[in-house]
Amino acid sequence: MHRLAGTIHLEAMTSDDLDEVLALETRAFPDPWTRAQFEAELTNPHAEILLARRGISTQDGGAIVGYLAYWHILDEIQILDVAVDPDMRRQGIARMLLAHVLTTSATQDCVTWSLEVRASNDAARRLYEGAGFRVVNTRPGYYAHGKEDALIMVRGTVPGT
Ligand SMILES: CC(C)(COP(=O)(O)OP(=O)(O)OC[C@H]1O[C@@H](n2cnc3c(N)ncnc32)[C@H](O)[C@@H]1OP(=O)(O)O)[C@@H](O)C(=O)NCCC(=O)NCCS
């Protein structure tokens, strides 16, 4: 059991947060999303990017320590991107972001949650397994960087079953 260092609150990302989120994204991934990708999701009506930020509320203006991007289409959620500041990991921030999305979408009649993860990404796989996701398929060579397989993980109803 790990405790959050200080107070963290969750809020929706806006274009004002782009520079800070891009800096974190670049530290977190070998193949980071570009500014254009974040901008596209900020204007996509099906997309939401949830931020974890230091402080009790938005008024505190604390640093962004993590985020989770997803699409919500009908009764399905697709998790697109999750990252936590390397200096703030193993404190439950990703679990907090994920739990918030799972809980709120369940009350909106969502029945399927899915995502893709690098086969070698043990930290993320354990995070998702702990939230009830399971591996249902593999996409060989899906990630161009490192030519690595993607595991498709699903929670809830597997599409097509
Ligand atoms: C994956 C990532 C988002 C996890 O963020 P985090 O805030 O450190 O995760 P949490 O503290 O909420 O951990 C929740 C659970 O996930 C698992 N987990 C997280 N990091 C882990 C690690 N380094 N090794 C093993 N398990 C890990 C554990 O089960 C953990 O529970 P526990 O701490 O009680 O054992 C973070 O490591 C990260 O940003 N990685 C780089 C970006 C990335 O790979 N994103 C996922 C793309 S699919």
Tab-separated table of N, CA and C and ligand atoms in Angstrom:
chain	number	residue	atom	x	y	z
A	1	MET	N	0.857	-1.199	0.000
A	1	MET	CA	0.000	0.000	0.000
A	1	MET	C	0.891	1.245	0.000
A	2	HIS	N	0.686	2.107	-0.980
A	2	HIS	CA	1.507	3.317	-1.069
A	2	HIS	C	0.612	4.544	-0.919
A	3	ARG	N	1.130	5.546	-0.251
A	3	ARG	CA	0.335	6.755	-0.024
A	3	ARG	C	0.781	7.863	-0.970
A	4	LEU	N	-0.160	8.726	-1.345
A	4	LEU	CA	0.179	9.855	-2.191
A	4	LEU	C	0.994	10.865	-1.397
A	5	ALA	N	2.085	11.373	-2.030
A	5	ALA	CA	2.891	12.400	-1.383
A	5	ALA	C	2.185	13.738	-1.558
A	6	GLY	N	1.638	14.281	-0.492
A	6	GLY	CA	0.922	15.547	-0.594
A	6	GLY	C	-0.436	15.353	-1.216
A	7	THR	N	-1.140	16.458	-1.398
A	7	THR	CA	-2.495	16.380	-1.925
A	7	THR	C	-2.483	16.474	-3.444
A	8	ILE	N	-3.263	15.603	-4.051
A	8	ILE	CA	-3.384	15.580	-5.510
A	8	ILE	C	-4.865	15.723	-5.839
A	9	HIS	N	-5.187	16.519	-6.839
A	9	HIS	CA	-6.571	16.557	-7.295
A	9	HIS	C	-6.610	16.275	-8.801
A	10	LEU	N	-7.781	15.899	-9.274
A	10	LEU	CA	-7.961	15.564	-10.691
A	10	LEU	C	-8.774	16.649	-11.370
A	11	GLU	N	-8.420	16.937	-12.623
A	11	GLU	CA	-9.185	17.932	-13.388
A	11	GLU	C	-8.987	17.660	-14.879
A	12	ALA	N	-9.848	18.218	-15.707
A	12	ALA	CA	-9.733	18.030	-17.159
A	12	ALA	C	-8.616	18.910	-17.716
A	13	MET	N	-7.853	18.362	-18.646
A	13	MET	CA	-6.796	19.144	-19.305
A	13	MET	C	-7.403	20.181	-20.247
A	14	THR	N	-6.751	21.344	-20.344
A	14	THR	CA	-7.119	22.345	-21.346
A	14	THR	C	-5.863	22.685	-22.162
A	15	SER	N	-6.024	23.512	-23.179
A	15	SER	CA	-4.871	23.869	-24.021
A	15	SER	C	-3.806	24.624	-23.216
A	16	ASP	N	-4.193	25.258	-22.104
A	16	ASP	CA	-3.202	25.954	-21.259
A	16	ASP	C	-2.173	24.978	-20.662
A	17	ASP	N	-2.542	23.691	-20.601
A	17	ASP	CA	-1.677	22.696	-19.957
A	17	ASP	C	-0.722	22.017	-20.943
A	18	LEU	N	-0.819	22.378	-22.239
A	18	LEU	CA	-0.094	21.635	-23.277
A	18	LEU	C	1.415	21.534	-23.038
A	19	ASP	N	2.051	22.663	-22.735
A	19	ASP	CA	3.516	22.642	-22.595
A	19	ASP	C	3.941	21.711	-21.465
A	20	GLU	N	3.230	21.790	-20.349
A	20	GLU	CA	3.599	20.977	-19.181
A	20	GLU	C	3.343	19.489	-19.446
A	21	VAL	N	2.232	19.192	-20.097
A	21	VAL	CA	1.922	17.793	-20.396
A	21	VAL	C	2.928	17.234	-21.407
A	22	LEU	N	3.280	18.029	-22.410
A	22	LEU	CA	4.255	17.568	-23.412
A	22	LEU	C	5.611	17.281	-22.772
A	23	ALA	N	6.010	18.113	-21.807
A	23	ALA	CA	7.291	17.888	-21.125
A	23	ALA	C	7.255	16.562	-20.377
A	24	LEU	N	6.136	16.271	-19.732
A	24	LEU	CA	6.020	15.001	-18.997
A	24	LEU	C	5.965	13.817	-19.964
A	25	GLU	N	5.205	13.986	-21.042
A	25	GLU	CA	5.075	12.920	-22.054
A	25	GLU	C	6.455	12.544	-22.616
A	26	THR	N	7.271	13.554	-22.874
A	26	THR	CA	8.593	13.326	-23.458
A	26	THR	C	9.505	12.582	-22.490
A	27	ARG	N	9.319	12.845	-21.189
A	27	ARG	CA	10.119	12.127	-20.183
A	27	ARG	C	9.628	10.690	-20.009
A	28	ALA	N	8.360	10.458	-20.307
A	28	ALA	CA	7.756	9.161	-19.975
A	28	ALA	C	7.877	8.114	-21.086
A	29	PHE	N	7.952	8.557	-22.356
A	29	PHE	CA	7.854	7.593	-23.456
A	29	PHE	C	9.009	7.736	-24.450
A	30	PRO	N	9.480	6.615	-25.023
A	30	PRO	CA	10.482	6.686	-26.092
A	30	PRO	C	9.864	7.210	-27.393
A	31	ASP	N	8.538	7.061	-27.537
A	31	ASP	CA	7.825	7.504	-28.740
A	31	ASP	C	6.644	8.394	-28.316
A	32	PRO	N	6.960	9.581	-27.764
A	32	PRO	CA	5.906	10.413	-27.172
A	32	PRO	C	4.895	10.939	-28.177
A	33	TRP	N	3.682	11.206	-27.698
A	33	TRP	CA	2.705	11.926	-28.511
A	33	TRP	C	3.282	13.294	-28.844
A	34	THR	N	2.878	13.807	-30.023
A	34	THR	CA	3.295	15.142	-30.444
A	34	THR	C	2.285	16.177	-29.934
A	35	ARG	N	2.661	17.443	-30.042
A	35	ARG	CA	1.734	18.531	-29.689
A	35	ARG	C	0.454	18.415	-30.516
A	36	ALA	N	0.613	18.090	-31.815
A	36	ALA	CA	-0.566	17.993	-32.695
A	36	ALA	C	-1.511	16.890	-32.226
A	37	GLN	N	-0.958	15.796	-31.728
A	37	GLN	CA	-1.822	14.707	-31.231
A	37	GLN	C	-2.619	15.162	-30.006
A	38	PHE	N	-1.945	15.838	-29.074
A	38	PHE	CA	-2.689	16.333	-27.907
A	38	PHE	C	-3.732	17.360	-28.337
A	39	GLU	N	-3.351	18.244	-29.269
A	39	GLU	CA	-4.316	19.271	-29.720
A	39	GLU	C	-5.536	18.609	-30.361
A	40	ALA	N	-5.289	17.550	-31.144
A	40	ALA	CA	-6.405	16.860	-31.795
A	40	ALA	C	-7.341	16.258	-30.756
A	41	GLU	N	-6.773	15.666	-29.699
A	41	GLU	CA	-7.626	15.048	-28.672
A	41	GLU	C	-8.350	16.104	-27.843
A	42	LEU	N	-7.739	17.271	-27.680
A	42	LEU	CA	-8.409	18.329	-26.901
A	42	LEU	C	-9.656	18.851	-27.613
A	43	THR	N	-9.701	18.681	-28.934
A	43	THR	CA	-10.885	19.141	-29.678
A	43	THR	C	-11.775	17.985	-30.136
A	44	ASN	N	-11.381	16.755	-29.794
A	44	ASN	CA	-12.177	15.578	-30.157
A	44	ASN	C	-13.312	15.422	-29.140
A	45	PRO	N	-14.572	15.472	-29.588
A	45	PRO	CA	-15.676	15.396	-28.621
A	45	PRO	C	-15.751	14.073	-27.876
A	46	HIS	N	-15.096	13.027	-28.405
A	46	HIS	CA	-15.115	11.722	-27.727
A	46	HIS	C	-13.951	11.559	-26.748
A	47	ALA	N	-13.037	12.522	-26.761
A	47	ALA	CA	-11.817	12.357	-25.958
A	47	ALA	C	-11.862	13.184	-24.683
A	48	GLU	N	-11.161	12.668	-23.687
A	48	GLU	CA	-10.987	13.405	-22.429
A	48	GLU	C	-9.567	13.151	-21.961
A	49	ILE	N	-8.926	14.180	-21.458
A	49	ILE	CA	-7.608	13.992	-20.844
A	49	ILE	C	-7.717	14.481	-19.402
A	50	LEU	N	-7.538	13.525	-18.497
A	50	LEU	CA	-7.694	13.811	-17.074
A	50	LEU	C	-6.309	14.044	-16.487
A	51	LEU	N	-6.149	15.159	-15.778
A	51	LEU	CA	-4.861	15.492	-15.165
A	51	LEU	C	-4.876	15.197	-13.681
A	52	ALA	N	-3.717	14.777	-13.152
A	52	ALA	CA	-3.496	14.749	-11.702
A	52	ALA	C	-2.549	15.906	-11.407
A	53	ARG	N	-2.969	16.774	-10.504
A	53	ARG	CA	-2.209	17.986	-10.242
A	53	ARG	C	-2.017	18.152	-8.731
A	54	ARG	N	-0.871	18.657	-8.360
A	54	ARG	CA	-0.635	18.927	-6.934
A	54	ARG	C	-1.585	20.010	-6.448
A	55	GLY	N	-2.002	19.877	-5.199
A	55	GLY	CA	-2.855	20.905	-4.593
A	55	GLY	C	-4.268	20.413	-4.392
A	56	ILE	N	-5.025	21.195	-3.641
A	56	ILE	CA	-6.391	20.798	-3.290
A	56	ILE	C	-7.352	21.082	-4.440
A	57	SER	N	-7.101	22.159	-5.195
A	57	SER	CA	-8.023	22.511	-6.278
A	57	SER	C	-7.264	23.229	-7.386
A	58	THR	N	-7.966	23.445	-8.497
A	58	THR	CA	-7.371	24.120	-9.653
A	58	THR	C	-6.784	25.477	-9.268
A	59	GLN	N	-7.415	26.150	-8.310
A	59	GLN	CA	-6.953	27.484	-7.897
A	59	GLN	C	-5.512	27.449	-7.361
A	60	ASP	N	-5.093	26.293	-6.840
A	60	ASP	CA	-3.735	26.186	-6.298
A	60	ASP	C	-2.678	26.263	-7.403
A	61	GLY	N	-3.053	25.877	-8.644
A	61	GLY	CA	-2.110	25.954	-9.764
A	61	GLY	C	-0.881	25.082	-9.585
A	62	GLY	N	-1.014	23.941	-8.915
A	62	GLY	CA	0.134	23.058	-8.678
A	62	GLY	C	0.609	22.365	-9.940
A	63	ALA	N	1.787	21.768	-9.853
A	63	ALA	CA	2.382	21.093	-11.013
A	63	ALA	C	1.563	19.864	-11.422
A	64	ILE	N	1.570	19.575	-12.715
A	64	ILE	CA	0.924	18.365	-13.238
A	64	ILE	C	1.855	17.188	-12.956
A	65	VAL	N	1.334	16.152	-12.307
A	65	VAL	CA	2.164	14.992	-11.949
A	65	VAL	C	1.751	13.733	-12.701
A	66	GLY	N	0.665	13.804	-13.459
A	66	GLY	CA	0.248	12.645	-14.238
A	66	GLY	C	-0.980	12.979	-15.060
A	67	TYR	N	-1.272	12.103	-16.015
A	67	TYR	CA	-2.477	12.302	-16.826
A	67	TYR	C	-2.883	10.990	-17.455
A	68	LEU	N	-4.135	10.958	-17.875
A	68	LEU	CA	-4.683	9.767	-18.538
A	68	LEU	C	-5.617	10.260	-19.635
A	69	ALA	N	-5.362	9.831	-20.864
A	69	ALA	CA	-6.201	10.226	-22.004
A	69	ALA	C	-7.041	9.039	-22.444
A	70	TYR	N	-8.290	9.295	-22.779
A	70	TYR	CA	-9.151	8.187	-23.222
A	70	TYR	C	-10.231	8.687	-24.160
A	71	TRP	N	-10.793	7.727	-24.906
A	71	TRP	CA	-11.992	7.991	-25.706
A	71	TRP	C	-13.169	7.311	-25.034
A	72	HIS	N	-14.282	7.976	-25.037
A	72	HIS	CA	-15.526	7.371	-24.554
A	72	HIS	C	-16.511	7.402	-25.718
A	73	ILE	N	-16.747	6.234	-26.311
A	73	ILE	CA	-17.657	6.139	-27.458
A	73	ILE	C	-18.750	5.132	-27.115
A	74	LEU	N	-19.967	5.594	-27.042
A	74	LEU	CA	-21.123	4.770	-26.651
A	74	LEU	C	-20.827	4.100	-25.306
A	75	ASP	N	-20.843	2.740	-25.271
A	75	ASP	CA	-20.634	2.072	-23.980
A	75	ASP	C	-19.212	1.550	-23.820
A	76	GLU	N	-18.262	2.148	-24.582
A	76	GLU	CA	-16.872	1.694	-24.501
A	76	GLU	C	-15.916	2.832	-24.159
A	77	ILE	N	-14.922	2.483	-23.372
A	77	ILE	CA	-13.815	3.406	-23.092
A	77	ILE	C	-12.546	2.794	-23.659
A	78	GLN	N	-11.789	3.592	-24.395
A	78	GLN	CA	-10.459	3.144	-24.820
A	78	GLN	C	-9.426	4.049	-24.167
A	79	ILE	N	-8.559	3.427	-23.358
A	79	ILE	CA	-7.490	4.187	-22.713
A	79	ILE	C	-6.387	4.392	-23.752
A	80	LEU	N	-5.951	5.645	-23.941
A	80	LEU	CA	-5.001	5.957	-25.010
A	80	LEU	C	-3.585	6.228	-24.496
A	81	ASP	N	-3.488	6.847	-23.345
A	81	ASP	CA	-2.190	7.352	-22.900
A	81	ASP	C	-2.267	7.580	-21.383
A	82	VAL	N	-1.298	7.056	-20.664
A	82	VAL	CA	-1.216	7.263	-19.212
A	82	VAL	C	0.242	7.518	-18.871
A	83	ALA	N	0.516	8.541	-18.109
A	83	ALA	CA	1.897	8.764	-17.670
A	83	ALA	C	1.900	9.486	-16.332
A	84	VAL	N	2.928	9.173	-15.550
A	84	VAL	CA	3.135	9.822	-14.254
A	84	VAL	C	4.571	10.331	-14.215
A	85	ASP	N	4.756	11.511	-13.628
A	85	ASP	CA	6.085	12.103	-13.457
A	85	ASP	C	7.027	11.058	-12.844
A	86	PRO	N	8.182	10.810	-13.481
A	86	PRO	CA	9.107	9.788	-12.966
A	86	PRO	C	9.470	9.981	-11.489
A	87	ASP	N	9.466	11.218	-11.015
A	87	ASP	CA	9.798	11.471	-9.600
A	87	ASP	C	8.625	11.214	-8.662
A	88	MET	N	7.474	10.885	-9.229
A	88	MET	CA	6.256	10.739	-8.403
A	88	MET	C	5.631	9.349	-8.545
A	89	ARG	N	6.408	8.409	-9.067
A	89	ARG	CA	5.813	7.084	-9.327
A	89	ARG	C	5.724	6.236	-8.056
A	90	ARG	N	4.937	5.174	-8.142
A	90	ARG	CA	4.685	4.225	-7.044
A	90	ARG	C	4.052	4.915	-5.848
A	91	GLN	N	3.253	5.925	-6.106
A	91	GLN	CA	2.529	6.591	-5.018
A	91	GLN	C	1.018	6.540	-5.253
A	92	GLY	N	0.615	5.738	-6.240
A	92	GLY	CA	-0.818	5.545	-6.462
A	92	GLY	C	-1.474	6.555	-7.391
A	93	ILE	N	-0.666	7.367	-8.102
A	93	ILE	CA	-1.273	8.409	-8.945
A	93	ILE	C	-1.952	7.802	-10.178
A	94	ALA	N	-1.287	6.871	-10.853
A	94	ALA	CA	-1.922	6.241	-12.025
A	94	ALA	C	-3.164	5.457	-11.592
A	95	ARG	N	-3.056	4.769	-10.463
A	95	ARG	CA	-4.215	4.000	-9.979
A	95	ARG	C	-5.391	4.947	-9.698
A	96	MET	N	-5.080	6.127	-9.150
A	96	MET	CA	-6.122	7.114	-8.839
A	96	MET	C	-6.792	7.619	-10.131
A	97	LEU	N	-5.980	7.912	-11.139
A	97	LEU	CA	-6.527	8.379	-12.421
A	97	LEU	C	-7.415	7.305	-13.050
A	98	LEU	N	-6.888	6.083	-13.075
A	98	LEU	CA	-7.614	4.979	-13.701
A	98	LEU	C	-8.908	4.686	-12.944
A	99	ALA	N	-8.821	4.649	-11.628
A	99	ALA	CA	-10.013	4.341	-10.819
A	99	ALA	C	-11.097	5.394	-11.067
A	100	HIS	N	-10.694	6.644	-11.206
A	100	HIS	CA	-11.680	7.703	-11.439
A	100	HIS	C	-12.407	7.474	-12.766
A	101	VAL	N	-11.638	7.155	-13.804
A	101	VAL	CA	-12.258	6.931	-15.122
A	101	VAL	C	-13.163	5.695	-15.083
A	102	LEU	N	-12.688	4.623	-14.464
A	102	LEU	CA	-13.492	3.393	-14.419
A	102	LEU	C	-14.784	3.621	-13.634
A	103	THR	N	-14.685	4.307	-12.533
A	103	THR	CA	-15.855	4.505	-11.676
A	103	THR	C	-16.885	5.418	-12.334
A	104	THR	N	-16.419	6.539	-12.864
A	104	THR	CA	-17.381	7.479	-13.448
A	104	THR	C	-18.007	6.899	-14.723
A	105	SER	N	-17.219	6.175	-15.529
A	105	SER	CA	-17.794	5.633	-16.768
A	105	SER	C	-18.759	4.487	-16.481
A	106	ALA	N	-18.526	3.754	-15.386
A	106	ALA	CA	-19.451	2.660	-15.035
A	106	ALA	C	-20.836	3.234	-14.716
A	107	THR	N	-20.860	4.427	-14.136
A	107	THR	CA	-22.162	5.035	-13.830
A	107	THR	C	-22.815	5.602	-15.097
A	108	GLN	N	-22.044	5.642	-16.195
A	108	GLN	CA	-22.596	6.122	-17.475
A	108	GLN	C	-22.847	4.939	-18.413
A	109	ASP	N	-23.077	3.761	-17.832
A	109	ASP	CA	-23.441	2.546	-18.573
A	109	ASP	C	-22.339	2.012	-19.470
A	110	CYS	N	-21.081	2.335	-19.181
A	110	CYS	CA	-19.977	1.763	-19.941
A	110	CYS	C	-19.809	0.284	-19.561
A	111	VAL	N	-19.582	-0.589	-20.559
A	111	VAL	CA	-19.446	-2.028	-20.267
A	111	VAL	C	-18.095	-2.602	-20.710
A	112	THR	N	-17.352	-1.858	-21.537
A	112	THR	CA	-16.062	-2.354	-22.035
A	112	THR	C	-14.999	-1.272	-21.897
A	113	TRP	N	-13.859	-1.669	-21.336
A	113	TRP	CA	-12.705	-0.767	-21.226
A	113	TRP	C	-11.541	-1.483	-21.892
A	114	SER	N	-10.834	-0.830	-22.804
A	114	SER	CA	-9.748	-1.522	-23.499
A	114	SER	C	-8.533	-0.616	-23.642
A	115	LEU	N	-7.406	-1.229	-23.954
A	115	LEU	CA	-6.162	-0.476	-24.131
A	115	LEU	C	-5.123	-1.364	-24.802
A	116	GLU	N	-4.037	-0.743	-25.263
A	116	GLU	CA	-2.886	-1.463	-25.789
A	116	GLU	C	-1.677	-1.108	-24.942
A	117	VAL	N	-0.838	-2.090	-24.689
A	117	VAL	CA	0.346	-1.855	-23.860
A	117	VAL	C	1.515	-2.632	-24.430
A	118	ARG	N	2.713	-2.050	-24.353
A	118	ARG	CA	3.918	-2.770	-24.787
A	118	ARG	C	4.077	-4.039	-23.965
A	119	ALA	N	4.424	-5.120	-24.652
A	119	ALA	CA	4.551	-6.406	-23.959
A	119	ALA	C	5.568	-6.333	-22.818
A	120	SER	N	6.593	-5.485	-22.967
A	120	SER	CA	7.654	-5.424	-21.938
A	120	SER	C	7.321	-4.459	-20.793
A	121	ASN	N	6.185	-3.770	-20.872
A	121	ASN	CA	5.881	-2.713	-19.891
A	121	ASN	C	5.224	-3.329	-18.646
A	122	ASP	N	6.062	-3.930	-17.794
A	122	ASP	CA	5.538	-4.635	-16.620
A	122	ASP	C	4.788	-3.707	-15.679
A	123	ALA	N	5.312	-2.487	-15.494
A	123	ALA	CA	4.655	-1.567	-14.554
A	123	ALA	C	3.222	-1.301	-14.997
A	124	ALA	N	3.050	-0.982	-16.279
A	124	ALA	CA	1.703	-0.677	-16.778
A	124	ALA	C	0.819	-1.922	-16.757
A	125	ARG	N	1.368	-3.057	-17.151
A	125	ARG	CA	0.559	-4.296	-17.143
A	125	ARG	C	0.041	-4.596	-15.751
A	126	ARG	N	0.904	-4.429	-14.762
A	126	ARG	CA	0.458	-4.710	-13.380
A	126	ARG	C	-0.579	-3.697	-12.922
A	127	LEU	N	-0.370	-2.455	-13.316
A	127	LEU	CA	-1.378	-1.423	-12.994
A	127	LEU	C	-2.741	-1.839	-13.544
A	128	TYR	N	-2.765	-2.224	-14.818
A	128	TYR	CA	-4.044	-2.558	-15.467
A	128	TYR	C	-4.629	-3.862	-14.915
A	129	GLU	N	-3.762	-4.851	-14.690
A	129	GLU	CA	-4.265	-6.112	-14.125
A	129	GLU	C	-4.902	-5.866	-12.760
A	130	GLY	N	-4.272	-4.972	-11.991
A	130	GLY	CA	-4.816	-4.655	-10.672
A	130	GLY	C	-6.174	-3.984	-10.747
A	131	ALA	N	-6.472	-3.386	-11.904
A	131	ALA	CA	-7.768	-2.715	-12.092
A	131	ALA	C	-8.761	-3.621	-12.817
A	132	GLY	N	-8.383	-4.895	-13.032
A	132	GLY	CA	-9.335	-5.846	-13.616
A	132	GLY	C	-9.201	-6.067	-15.110
A	133	PHE	N	-8.165	-5.503	-15.737
A	133	PHE	CA	-7.946	-5.755	-17.174
A	133	PHE	C	-7.257	-7.109	-17.346
A	134	ARG	N	-7.532	-7.758	-18.487
A	134	ARG	CA	-6.828	-9.002	-18.804
A	134	ARG	C	-6.411	-8.983	-20.274
A	135	VAL	N	-5.351	-9.718	-20.573
A	135	VAL	CA	-4.852	-9.749	-21.954
A	135	VAL	C	-5.785	-10.624	-22.788
A	136	VAL	N	-6.268	-10.093	-23.925
A	136	VAL	CA	-7.153	-10.877	-24.788
A	136	VAL	C	-6.553	-11.123	-26.167
A	137	ASN	N	-5.511	-10.383	-26.520
A	137	ASN	CA	-4.930	-10.563	-27.855
A	137	ASN	C	-3.569	-9.875	-27.937
A	138	THR	N	-2.864	-10.139	-29.022
A	138	THR	CA	-1.549	-9.522	-29.254
A	138	THR	C	-1.510	-8.935	-30.658
A	139	ARG	N	-0.906	-7.767	-30.799
A	139	ARG	CA	-0.659	-7.213	-32.138
A	139	ARG	C	0.855	-7.258	-32.367
A	140	PRO	N	1.322	-8.239	-33.154
A	140	PRO	CA	2.776	-8.393	-33.362
A	140	PRO	C	3.379	-7.145	-34.013
A	141	GLY	N	4.505	-6.696	-33.473
A	141	GLY	CA	5.255	-5.583	-34.062
A	141	GLY	C	4.500	-4.269	-34.118
A	142	TYR	N	3.514	-4.086	-33.257
A	142	TYR	CA	2.647	-2.897	-33.315
A	142	TYR	C	3.426	-1.600	-33.072
A	143	TYR	N	4.384	-1.644	-32.143
A	143	TYR	CA	5.132	-0.421	-31.818
A	143	TYR	C	6.355	-0.314	-32.719
A	144	ALA	N	6.386	0.730	-33.547
A	144	ALA	CA	7.498	0.902	-34.483
A	144	ALA	C	8.806	1.068	-33.713
A	145	HIS	N	8.748	1.860	-32.608
A	145	HIS	CA	9.960	2.081	-31.810
A	145	HIS	C	10.278	0.796	-31.046
A	146	GLY	N	11.352	0.130	-31.437
A	146	GLY	CA	11.735	-1.122	-30.789
A	146	GLY	C	11.055	-2.344	-31.397
A	147	LYS	N	10.209	-2.131	-32.401
A	147	LYS	CA	9.508	-3.236	-33.098
A	147	LYS	C	8.924	-4.228	-32.085
A	148	GLU	N	8.127	-3.696	-31.182
A	148	GLU	CA	7.631	-4.530	-30.081
A	148	GLU	C	6.149	-4.846	-30.243
A	149	ASP	N	5.751	-6.007	-29.702
A	149	ASP	CA	4.337	-6.385	-29.753
A	149	ASP	C	3.513	-5.535	-28.792
A	150	ALA	N	2.247	-5.347	-29.157
A	150	ALA	CA	1.281	-4.744	-28.232
A	150	ALA	C	0.391	-5.847	-27.696
A	151	LEU	N	0.096	-5.762	-26.402
A	151	LEU	CA	-0.912	-6.633	-25.814
A	151	LEU	C	-2.206	-5.837	-25.754
A	152	ILE	N	-3.286	-6.449	-26.175
A	152	ILE	CA	-4.592	-5.799	-26.046
A	152	ILE	C	-5.208	-6.303	-24.746
A	153	MET	N	-5.549	-5.348	-23.892
A	153	MET	CA	-6.138	-5.710	-22.600
A	153	MET	C	-7.557	-5.164	-22.522
A	154	VAL	N	-8.431	-5.965	-21.949
A	154	VAL	CA	-9.849	-5.571	-21.860
A	154	VAL	C	-10.340	-5.808	-20.441
A	155	ARG	N	-11.223	-4.953	-20.016
A	155	ARG	CA	-11.941	-5.121	-18.739
A	155	ARG	C	-13.428	-5.088	-19.090
A	156	GLY	N	-14.195	-5.949	-18.474
A	156	GLY	CA	-15.629	-5.977	-18.768
A	156	GLY	C	-15.909	-6.874	-19.952
A	157	THR	N	-16.907	-6.498	-20.758
A	157	THR	CA	-17.346	-7.317	-21.884
A	157	THR	C	-16.353	-7.215	-23.034
A	158	VAL	N	-15.883	-8.368	-23.517
A	158	VAL	CA	-14.957	-8.354	-24.661
A	158	VAL	C	-15.784	-8.108	-25.927
A	159	PRO	N	-15.435	-7.079	-26.738
A	159	PRO	CA	-16.214	-6.784	-27.939
A	159	PRO	C	-16.335	-8.013	-28.850
A	160	GLY	N	-17.506	-8.240	-29.406
A	160	GLY	CA	-17.723	-9.343	-30.326
A	160	GLY	C	-18.060	-10.653	-29.647
A	161	THR	N	-18.206	-10.653	-28.304
A	161	THR	CA	-18.560	-11.915	-27.616
A	161	THR	C	-19.976	-11.840	-27.077
B	1	LIG	C1	2.879	2.913	-15.686
B	1	LIG	C2	2.818	4.199	-14.852
B	1	LIG	C3	1.759	5.132	-15.473
B	1	LIG	C4	2.415	3.834	-13.414
B	1	LIG	O1	2.222	5.038	-12.688
B	1	LIG	P1	2.346	5.082	-11.084
B	1	LIG	O2	1.633	6.297	-10.602
B	1	LIG	O3	3.750	4.912	-10.685
B	1	LIG	O4	1.530	3.765	-10.657
B	1	LIG	P2	0.822	3.526	-9.244
B	1	LIG	O5	1.703	4.044	-8.151
B	1	LIG	O6	-0.570	4.013	-9.288
B	1	LIG	O7	0.855	1.929	-9.157
B	1	LIG	C5	-0.335	1.138	-9.156
B	1	LIG	C6	0.085	-0.320	-9.313
B	1	LIG	O8	0.678	-0.522	-10.609
B	1	LIG	C7	1.767	-1.465	-10.487
B	1	LIG	N1	3.044	-0.797	-10.737
B	1	LIG	C8	3.256	0.515	-10.967
B	1	LIG	N2	4.572	0.738	-11.205
B	1	LIG	C9	5.188	-0.460	-11.108
B	1	LIG	C10	6.546	-0.878	-11.270
B	1	LIG	N3	7.531	-0.004	-11.554
B	1	LIG	N4	6.821	-2.190	-11.137
B	1	LIG	C11	5.849	-3.086	-10.856
B	1	LIG	N5	4.528	-2.756	-10.678
B	1	LIG	C12	4.219	-1.455	-10.814
B	1	LIG	C13	1.719	-1.981	-9.052
B	1	LIG	O9	0.818	-3.070	-9.012
B	1	LIG	C14	1.141	-0.771	-8.341
B	1	LIG	O10	0.555	-1.095	-7.108
B	1	LIG	P3	1.493	-1.127	-5.777
B	1	LIG	O11	2.366	0.095	-5.803
B	1	LIG	O12	0.488	-1.115	-4.655
B	1	LIG	O13	2.297	-2.397	-5.884
B	1	LIG	C15	4.210	4.915	-14.793
B	1	LIG	O14	5.189	3.957	-14.447
B	1	LIG	C16	4.598	5.607	-16.081
B	1	LIG	O15	4.277	6.780	-16.293
B	1	LIG	N6	5.331	4.879	-16.968
B	1	LIG	C17	5.797	5.453	-18.248
B	1	LIG	C18	4.630	5.647	-19.191
B	1	LIG	C19	3.898	4.343	-19.454
B	1	LIG	O16	4.502	3.298	-19.641
B	1	LIG	N7	2.551	4.434	-19.486
B	1	LIG	C20	1.684	3.290	-19.745
B	1	LIG	C21	1.458	3.163	-21.203
B	1	LIG	S1	0.386	1.785	-21.583
